[in-house]
Short mmCIF file of C-alpha atoms in Angstrom, two decimals:
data_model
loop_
_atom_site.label_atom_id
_atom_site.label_comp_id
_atom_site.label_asym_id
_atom_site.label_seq_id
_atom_site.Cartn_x
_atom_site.Cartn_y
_atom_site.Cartn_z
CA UNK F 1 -64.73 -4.59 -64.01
CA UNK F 2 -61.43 -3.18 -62.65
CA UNK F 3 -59.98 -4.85 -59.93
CA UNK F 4 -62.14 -8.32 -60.71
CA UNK F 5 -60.87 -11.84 -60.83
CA UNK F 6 -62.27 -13.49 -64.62
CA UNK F 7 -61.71 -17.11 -65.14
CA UNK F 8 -61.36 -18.78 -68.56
CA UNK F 9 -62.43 -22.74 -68.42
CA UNK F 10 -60.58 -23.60 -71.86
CA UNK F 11 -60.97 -26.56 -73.61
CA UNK F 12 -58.92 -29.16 -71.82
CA UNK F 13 -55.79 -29.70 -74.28
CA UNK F 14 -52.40 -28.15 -73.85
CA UNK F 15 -52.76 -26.58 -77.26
CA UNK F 16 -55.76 -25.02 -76.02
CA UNK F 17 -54.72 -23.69 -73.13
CA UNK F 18 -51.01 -22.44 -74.69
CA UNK F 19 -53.17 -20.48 -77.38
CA UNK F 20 -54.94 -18.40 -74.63
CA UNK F 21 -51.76 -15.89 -73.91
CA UNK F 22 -53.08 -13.24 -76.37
CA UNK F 23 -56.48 -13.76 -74.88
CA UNK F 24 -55.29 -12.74 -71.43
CA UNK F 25 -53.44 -10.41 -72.48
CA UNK F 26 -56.25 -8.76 -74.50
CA UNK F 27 -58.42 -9.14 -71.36
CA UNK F 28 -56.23 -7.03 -69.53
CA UNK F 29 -55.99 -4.94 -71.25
CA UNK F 30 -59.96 -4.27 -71.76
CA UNK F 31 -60.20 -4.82 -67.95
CA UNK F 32 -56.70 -3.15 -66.09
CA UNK F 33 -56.55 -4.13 -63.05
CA UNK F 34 -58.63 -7.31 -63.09
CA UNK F 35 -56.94 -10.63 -62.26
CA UNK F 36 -57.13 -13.44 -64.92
CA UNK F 37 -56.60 -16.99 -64.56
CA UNK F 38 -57.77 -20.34 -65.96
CA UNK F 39 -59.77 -23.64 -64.66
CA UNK F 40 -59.07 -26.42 -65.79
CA UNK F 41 -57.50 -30.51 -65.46
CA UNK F 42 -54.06 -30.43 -62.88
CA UNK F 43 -52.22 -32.18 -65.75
CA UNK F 44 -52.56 -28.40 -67.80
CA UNK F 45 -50.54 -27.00 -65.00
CA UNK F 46 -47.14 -27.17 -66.56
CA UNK F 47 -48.73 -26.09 -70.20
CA UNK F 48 -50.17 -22.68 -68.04
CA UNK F 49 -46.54 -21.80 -67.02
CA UNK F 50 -46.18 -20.53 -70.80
CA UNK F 51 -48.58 -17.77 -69.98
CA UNK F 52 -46.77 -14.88 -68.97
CA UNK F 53 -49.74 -12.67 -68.05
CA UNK F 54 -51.44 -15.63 -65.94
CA UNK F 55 -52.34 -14.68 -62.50
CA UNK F 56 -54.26 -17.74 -61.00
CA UNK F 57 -54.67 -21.48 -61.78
CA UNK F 58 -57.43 -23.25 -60.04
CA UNK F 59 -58.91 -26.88 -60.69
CA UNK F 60 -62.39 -26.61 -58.92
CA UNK F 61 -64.33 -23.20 -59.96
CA UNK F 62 -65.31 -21.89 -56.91
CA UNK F 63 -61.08 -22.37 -56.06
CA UNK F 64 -61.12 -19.32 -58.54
CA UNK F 65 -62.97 -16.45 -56.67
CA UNK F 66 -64.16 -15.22 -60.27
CA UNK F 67 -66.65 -12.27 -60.40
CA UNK F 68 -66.96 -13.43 -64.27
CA UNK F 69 -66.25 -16.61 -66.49
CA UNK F 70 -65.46 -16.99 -69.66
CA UNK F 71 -66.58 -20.82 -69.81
CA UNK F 72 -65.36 -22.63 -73.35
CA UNK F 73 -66.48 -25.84 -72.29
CA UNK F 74 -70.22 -25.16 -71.40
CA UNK F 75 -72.61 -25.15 -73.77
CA UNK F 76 -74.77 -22.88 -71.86
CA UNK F 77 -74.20 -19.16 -71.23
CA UNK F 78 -74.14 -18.06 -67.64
CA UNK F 79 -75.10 -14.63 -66.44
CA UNK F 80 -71.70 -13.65 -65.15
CA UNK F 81 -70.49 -15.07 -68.74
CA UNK F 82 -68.07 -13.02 -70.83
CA UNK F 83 -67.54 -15.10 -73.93
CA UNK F 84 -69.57 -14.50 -77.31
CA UNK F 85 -71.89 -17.37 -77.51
CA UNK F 86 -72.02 -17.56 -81.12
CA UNK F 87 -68.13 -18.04 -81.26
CA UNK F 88 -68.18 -20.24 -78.88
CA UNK F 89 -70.76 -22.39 -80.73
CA UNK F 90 -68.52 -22.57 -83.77
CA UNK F 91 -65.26 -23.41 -81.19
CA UNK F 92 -65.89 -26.97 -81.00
CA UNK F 93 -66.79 -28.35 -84.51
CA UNK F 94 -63.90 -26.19 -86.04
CA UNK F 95 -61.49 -28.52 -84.57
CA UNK F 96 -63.67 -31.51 -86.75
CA UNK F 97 -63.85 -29.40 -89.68
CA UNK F 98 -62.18 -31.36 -92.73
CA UNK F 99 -62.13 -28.04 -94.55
CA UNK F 100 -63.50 -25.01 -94.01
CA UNK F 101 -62.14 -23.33 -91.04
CA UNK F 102 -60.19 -20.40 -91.83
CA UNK F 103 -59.08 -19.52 -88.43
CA UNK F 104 -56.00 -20.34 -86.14
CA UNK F 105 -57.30 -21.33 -82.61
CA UNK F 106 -55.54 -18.27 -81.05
CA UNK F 107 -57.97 -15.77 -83.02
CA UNK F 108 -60.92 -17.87 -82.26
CA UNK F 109 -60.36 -18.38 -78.24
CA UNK F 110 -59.99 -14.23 -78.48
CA UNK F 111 -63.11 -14.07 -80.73
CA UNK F 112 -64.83 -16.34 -78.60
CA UNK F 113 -63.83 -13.79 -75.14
CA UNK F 114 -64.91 -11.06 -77.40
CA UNK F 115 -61.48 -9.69 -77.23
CA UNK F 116 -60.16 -10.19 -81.11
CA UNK F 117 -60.23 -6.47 -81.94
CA UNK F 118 -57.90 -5.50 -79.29
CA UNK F 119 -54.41 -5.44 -80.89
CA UNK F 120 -51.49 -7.77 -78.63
CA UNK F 121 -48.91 -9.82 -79.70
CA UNK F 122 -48.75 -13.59 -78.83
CA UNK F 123 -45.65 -13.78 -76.77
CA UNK F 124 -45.11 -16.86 -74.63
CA UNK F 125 -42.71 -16.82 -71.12
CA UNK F 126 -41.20 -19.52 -68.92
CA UNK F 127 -41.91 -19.19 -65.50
CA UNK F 128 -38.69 -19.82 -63.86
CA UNK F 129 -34.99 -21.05 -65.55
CA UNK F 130 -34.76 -24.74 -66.91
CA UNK F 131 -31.75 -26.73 -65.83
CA UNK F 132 -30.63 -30.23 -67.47
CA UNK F 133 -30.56 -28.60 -71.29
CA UNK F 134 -27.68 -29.49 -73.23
CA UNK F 135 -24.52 -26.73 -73.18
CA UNK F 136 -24.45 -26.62 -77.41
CA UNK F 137 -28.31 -24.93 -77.16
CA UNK F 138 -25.93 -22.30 -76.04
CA UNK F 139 -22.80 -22.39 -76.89
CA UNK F 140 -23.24 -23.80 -80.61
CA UNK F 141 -21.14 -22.38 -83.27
CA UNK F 142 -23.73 -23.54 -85.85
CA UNK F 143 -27.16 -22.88 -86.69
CA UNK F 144 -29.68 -24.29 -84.12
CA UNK F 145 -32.50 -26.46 -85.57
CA UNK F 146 -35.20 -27.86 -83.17
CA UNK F 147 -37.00 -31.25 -84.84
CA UNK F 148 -40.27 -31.69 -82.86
CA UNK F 149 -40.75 -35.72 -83.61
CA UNK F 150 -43.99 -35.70 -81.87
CA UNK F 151 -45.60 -34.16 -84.57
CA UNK F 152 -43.81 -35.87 -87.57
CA UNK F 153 -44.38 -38.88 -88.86
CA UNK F 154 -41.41 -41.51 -89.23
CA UNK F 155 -41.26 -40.50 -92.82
CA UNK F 156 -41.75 -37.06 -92.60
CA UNK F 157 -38.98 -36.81 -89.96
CA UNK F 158 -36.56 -39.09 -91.94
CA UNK F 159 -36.90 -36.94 -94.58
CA UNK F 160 -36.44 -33.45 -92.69
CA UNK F 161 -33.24 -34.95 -91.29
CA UNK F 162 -31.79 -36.58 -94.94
CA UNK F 163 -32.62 -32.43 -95.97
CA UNK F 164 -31.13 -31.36 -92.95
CA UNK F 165 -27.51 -33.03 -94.03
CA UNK F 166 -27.14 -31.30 -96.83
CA UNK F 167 -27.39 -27.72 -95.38
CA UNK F 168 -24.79 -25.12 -96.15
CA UNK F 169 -24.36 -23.87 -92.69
CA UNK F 170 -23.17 -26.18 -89.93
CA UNK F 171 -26.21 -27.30 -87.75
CA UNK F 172 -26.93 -28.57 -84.34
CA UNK F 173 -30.19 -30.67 -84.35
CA UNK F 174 -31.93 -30.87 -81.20
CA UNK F 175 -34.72 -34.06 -81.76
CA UNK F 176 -37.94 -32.71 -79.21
CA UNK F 177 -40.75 -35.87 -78.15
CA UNK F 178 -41.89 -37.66 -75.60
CA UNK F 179 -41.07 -40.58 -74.12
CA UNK F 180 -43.56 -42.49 -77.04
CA UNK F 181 -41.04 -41.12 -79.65
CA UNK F 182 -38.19 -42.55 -78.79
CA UNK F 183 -38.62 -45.03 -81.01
CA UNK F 184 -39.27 -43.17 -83.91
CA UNK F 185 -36.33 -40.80 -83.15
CA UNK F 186 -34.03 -43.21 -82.74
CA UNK F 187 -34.85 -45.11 -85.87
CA UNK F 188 -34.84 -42.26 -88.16
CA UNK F 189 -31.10 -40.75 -86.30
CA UNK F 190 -29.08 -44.01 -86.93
CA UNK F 191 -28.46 -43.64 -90.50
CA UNK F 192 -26.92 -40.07 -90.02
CA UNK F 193 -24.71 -41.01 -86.72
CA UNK F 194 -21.37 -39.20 -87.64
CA UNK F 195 -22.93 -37.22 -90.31
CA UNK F 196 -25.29 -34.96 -88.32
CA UNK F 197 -24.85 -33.33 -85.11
CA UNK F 198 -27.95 -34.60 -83.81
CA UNK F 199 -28.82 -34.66 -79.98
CA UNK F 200 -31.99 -36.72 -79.28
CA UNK F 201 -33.88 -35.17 -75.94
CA UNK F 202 -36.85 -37.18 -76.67
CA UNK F 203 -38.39 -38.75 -73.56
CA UNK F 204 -35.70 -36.47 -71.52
CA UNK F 205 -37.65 -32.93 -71.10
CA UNK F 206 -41.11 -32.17 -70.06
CA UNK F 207 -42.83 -29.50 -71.65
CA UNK F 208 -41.29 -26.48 -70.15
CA UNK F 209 -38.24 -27.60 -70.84
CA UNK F 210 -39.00 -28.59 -74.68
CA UNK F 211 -40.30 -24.57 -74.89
CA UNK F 212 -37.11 -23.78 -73.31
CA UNK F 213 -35.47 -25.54 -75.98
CA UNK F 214 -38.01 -24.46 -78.90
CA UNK F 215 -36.69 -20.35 -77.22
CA UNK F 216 -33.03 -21.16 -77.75
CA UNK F 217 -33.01 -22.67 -81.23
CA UNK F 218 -32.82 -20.55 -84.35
CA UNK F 219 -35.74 -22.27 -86.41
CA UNK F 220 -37.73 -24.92 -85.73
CA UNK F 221 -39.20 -28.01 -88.14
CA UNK F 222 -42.29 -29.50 -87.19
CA UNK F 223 -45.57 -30.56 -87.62
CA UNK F 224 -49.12 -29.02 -86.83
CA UNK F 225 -49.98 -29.08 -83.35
CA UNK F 226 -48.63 -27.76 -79.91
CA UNK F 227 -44.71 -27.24 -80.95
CA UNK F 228 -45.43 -25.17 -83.84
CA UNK F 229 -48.17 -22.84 -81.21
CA UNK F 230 -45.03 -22.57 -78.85
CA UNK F 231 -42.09 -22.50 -81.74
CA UNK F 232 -44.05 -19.42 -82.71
CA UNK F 233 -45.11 -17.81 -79.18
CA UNK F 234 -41.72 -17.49 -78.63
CA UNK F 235 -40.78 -16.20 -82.15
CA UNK F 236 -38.33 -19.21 -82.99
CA UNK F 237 -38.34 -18.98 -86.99
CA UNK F 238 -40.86 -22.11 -87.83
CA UNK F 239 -41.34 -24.53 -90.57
CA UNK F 240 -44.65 -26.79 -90.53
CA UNK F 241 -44.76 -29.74 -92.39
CA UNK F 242 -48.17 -30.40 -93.03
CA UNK F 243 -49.04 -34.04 -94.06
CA UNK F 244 -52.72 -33.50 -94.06
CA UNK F 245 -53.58 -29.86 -95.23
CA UNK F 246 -57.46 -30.70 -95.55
CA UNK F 247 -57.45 -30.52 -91.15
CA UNK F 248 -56.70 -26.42 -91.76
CA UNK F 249 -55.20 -23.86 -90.03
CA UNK F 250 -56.45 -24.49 -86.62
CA UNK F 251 -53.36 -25.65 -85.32
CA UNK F 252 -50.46 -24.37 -87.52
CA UNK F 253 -47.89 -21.79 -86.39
CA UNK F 254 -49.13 -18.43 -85.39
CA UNK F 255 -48.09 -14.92 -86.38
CA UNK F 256 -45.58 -13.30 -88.77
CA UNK F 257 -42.86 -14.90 -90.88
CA UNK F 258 -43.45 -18.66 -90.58
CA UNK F 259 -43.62 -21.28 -93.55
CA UNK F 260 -46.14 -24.18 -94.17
CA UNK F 261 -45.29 -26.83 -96.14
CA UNK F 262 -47.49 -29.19 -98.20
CA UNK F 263 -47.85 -31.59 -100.09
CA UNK F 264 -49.67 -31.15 -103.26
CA UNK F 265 -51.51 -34.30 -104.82
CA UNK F 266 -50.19 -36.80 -102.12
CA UNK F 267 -47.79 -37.43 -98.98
CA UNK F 268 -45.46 -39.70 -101.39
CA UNK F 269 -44.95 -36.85 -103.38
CA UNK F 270 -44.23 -34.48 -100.59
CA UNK F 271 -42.04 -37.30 -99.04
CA UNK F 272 -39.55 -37.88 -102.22
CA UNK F 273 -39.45 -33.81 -103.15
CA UNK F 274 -39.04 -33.11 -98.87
CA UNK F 275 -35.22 -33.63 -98.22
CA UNK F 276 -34.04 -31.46 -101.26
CA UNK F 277 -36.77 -28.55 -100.77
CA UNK F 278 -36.53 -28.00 -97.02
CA UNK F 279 -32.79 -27.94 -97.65
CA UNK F 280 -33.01 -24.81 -100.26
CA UNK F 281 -36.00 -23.60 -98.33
CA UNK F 282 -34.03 -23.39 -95.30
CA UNK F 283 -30.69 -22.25 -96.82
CA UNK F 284 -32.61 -19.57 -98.40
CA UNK F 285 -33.76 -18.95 -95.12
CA UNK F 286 -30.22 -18.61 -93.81
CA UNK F 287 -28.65 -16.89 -96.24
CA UNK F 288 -31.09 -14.33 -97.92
CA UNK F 289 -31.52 -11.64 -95.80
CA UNK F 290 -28.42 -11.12 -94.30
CA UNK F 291 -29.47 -13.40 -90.92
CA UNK F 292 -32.46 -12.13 -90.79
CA UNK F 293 -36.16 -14.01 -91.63
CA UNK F 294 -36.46 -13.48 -95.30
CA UNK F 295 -39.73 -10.83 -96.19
CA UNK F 296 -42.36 -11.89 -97.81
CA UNK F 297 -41.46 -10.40 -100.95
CA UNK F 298 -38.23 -12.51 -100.90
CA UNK F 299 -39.76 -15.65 -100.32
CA UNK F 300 -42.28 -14.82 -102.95
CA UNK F 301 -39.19 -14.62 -105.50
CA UNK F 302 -37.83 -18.00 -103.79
CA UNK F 303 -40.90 -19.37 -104.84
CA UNK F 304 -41.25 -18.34 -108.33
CA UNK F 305 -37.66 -19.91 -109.29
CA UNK F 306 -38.17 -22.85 -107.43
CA UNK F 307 -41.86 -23.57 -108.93
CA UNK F 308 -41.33 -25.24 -112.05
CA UNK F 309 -39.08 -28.02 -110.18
CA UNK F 310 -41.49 -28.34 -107.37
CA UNK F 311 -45.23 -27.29 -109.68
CA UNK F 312 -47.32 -30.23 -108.69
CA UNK F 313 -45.55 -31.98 -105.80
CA UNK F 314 -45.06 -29.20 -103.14
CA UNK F 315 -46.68 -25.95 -101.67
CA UNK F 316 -44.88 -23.38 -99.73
CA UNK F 317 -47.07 -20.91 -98.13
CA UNK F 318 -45.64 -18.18 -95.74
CA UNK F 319 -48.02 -16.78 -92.75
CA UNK F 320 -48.87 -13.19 -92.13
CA UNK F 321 -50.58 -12.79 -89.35
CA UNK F 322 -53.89 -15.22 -89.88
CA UNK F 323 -53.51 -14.16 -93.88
CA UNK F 324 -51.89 -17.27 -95.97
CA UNK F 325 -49.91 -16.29 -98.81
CA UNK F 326 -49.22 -17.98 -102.12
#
């Protein structure tokens, strides 16, 4: 296998494709030497920049030159084939699975290669340096918060910024969407003009540029989905607010030292109890390990104090690796 070209044909999301980095990396590390790339829609172009051990990108397959593929999207198995066909059966429905699933989609695209016992981190890269960002990302005195609004709903975001005012430390809010949440984001910033040193980018910055912002912050507050798989790759502290626990794990933030929070009979609940907990949850955060992401022990203790207030309406979980916590 040394020296070969092997193409992955992901599934045809952003998420999908963004959750393949330890995958490559895995594969190169069975196979030095060998080239690896992916096939796949031209619109997943900009998404594939985020993979910093990416060699090729190719649309058409036979644009690839592959000796082998690793084909997600095929239900058949080919000869040349890499992938484990039995994981890549169960790739599909997990994404429909109500409950269930007890996998993030980065250790089943590297159990479906046939890769998942190699040990590699998930680190993310941008390809070259993003311009047009605004000069506080940097030069900020204050804590750096990233709000992804494409993942939130209206409520859940008005309530992570209500939280967000209250904070001990002073904060620079950077609101991250497209150009459909510009709406949302600018209905849920008004009240706290003057009161919050919010910047709203949605609709401003394709996706590089949001992961260039997502790098730069100091924690990030978002829903499941493709901002918390990047907040993470890049090791930006994360907190996922998760509206609708019974979807599972398939898209929540990926590796060590990253919350999850949830609501625990109903989103009303979560909604009234959100703006006070994320605001102890995150000045905890802040202030409980000298700067440094609180252990697991520590948030275990955070949780014990906090869980006669909160017993009923709210869950905190903190990630380990795939493991969930209580």
């Amino acid at each position: 296998m040394k020296n070969s070209r092997i193409a992955i044909r992901p599934l045809s999301t952003p998420e999908c494709v963004v959750s393949l980095a330890p995958t490559i990396a895995a594969l190169k590390k069975k196979y030095p030497g060998s080239a690896i790339g992916i096939v796949t829609e031209e619109r997943l172009r900009e998404a594939s920049l985020l993979l910093p051990d990416l060699d090729f990108f190719a649309v058409e397959e036979e644009d690839a030159f592959a000796d082998s593929v690793i084909d997600l999207v095929a239900v058949e198995k080919y000869e040349d084939s890499l992938e484990n066909a039995a994981w890549k059966a169960y790739l599909g429905p997990a994404a429909e699975l109500p409950y269930g699933n007890p996998f993030h989609l980065v250790d089943l695209l590297r159990k479906c290669a046939g890769v998942d016992t190699l040990d590699v981190n998930f680190e993310l890269g941008l390809a070259a340096d993003i311009t047009d960002l605004p000069a506080t990302l940097t030069k900020a005195p204050g804590v750096r918060i990233a709000v992804c609004a494409n993942s939130l709903g209206q409520g859940a975001l008005e309530a992570v910024l209500e939280g967000l005012s209250s904070l001990n430390s002073p904060a620079e809010v950077f609101l991250i969407g497209s150009v459909k949440d510009r709406k949302i984001s600018s209905s849920a910033r008004s009240p706290w003009d003057g009161k919050l040193n919010l910047h709203d980018l949605c609709g401003h910055l394709g996706l590089a540029a949001q992961a260039a912002v997502l790098r730069l912050c100091d924690l990030a507050v978002t829903g499941p989905g493709l901002s918390a798989i990047v907040s993470s790759g890049f090791g930006t502290f994360t907190v996922c607010i998760d509206e609708n626990p019974q979807r599972g794990p398939l898209l929540y933030p990926y590796g060590h030292g990253h919350l999850l929070i949830q609501p625990d009979a109903s989103c009303d609940s979560l909604l009234a109890s959100l703006p006070r907990f994320l605001k102890e949850t995150l000045d905890h955060a802040l202030g409980a390990n000298s700067g440094n992401v609180p252990t697991l022990e520590q948030w275990q203790e955070f949780g014990e104090a906090m869980i006669f207030e909160y017993l009923g309406k709210v869950r905190l979980q903190a990630t380990q690796r795939i493991e969930i916590s209580l």
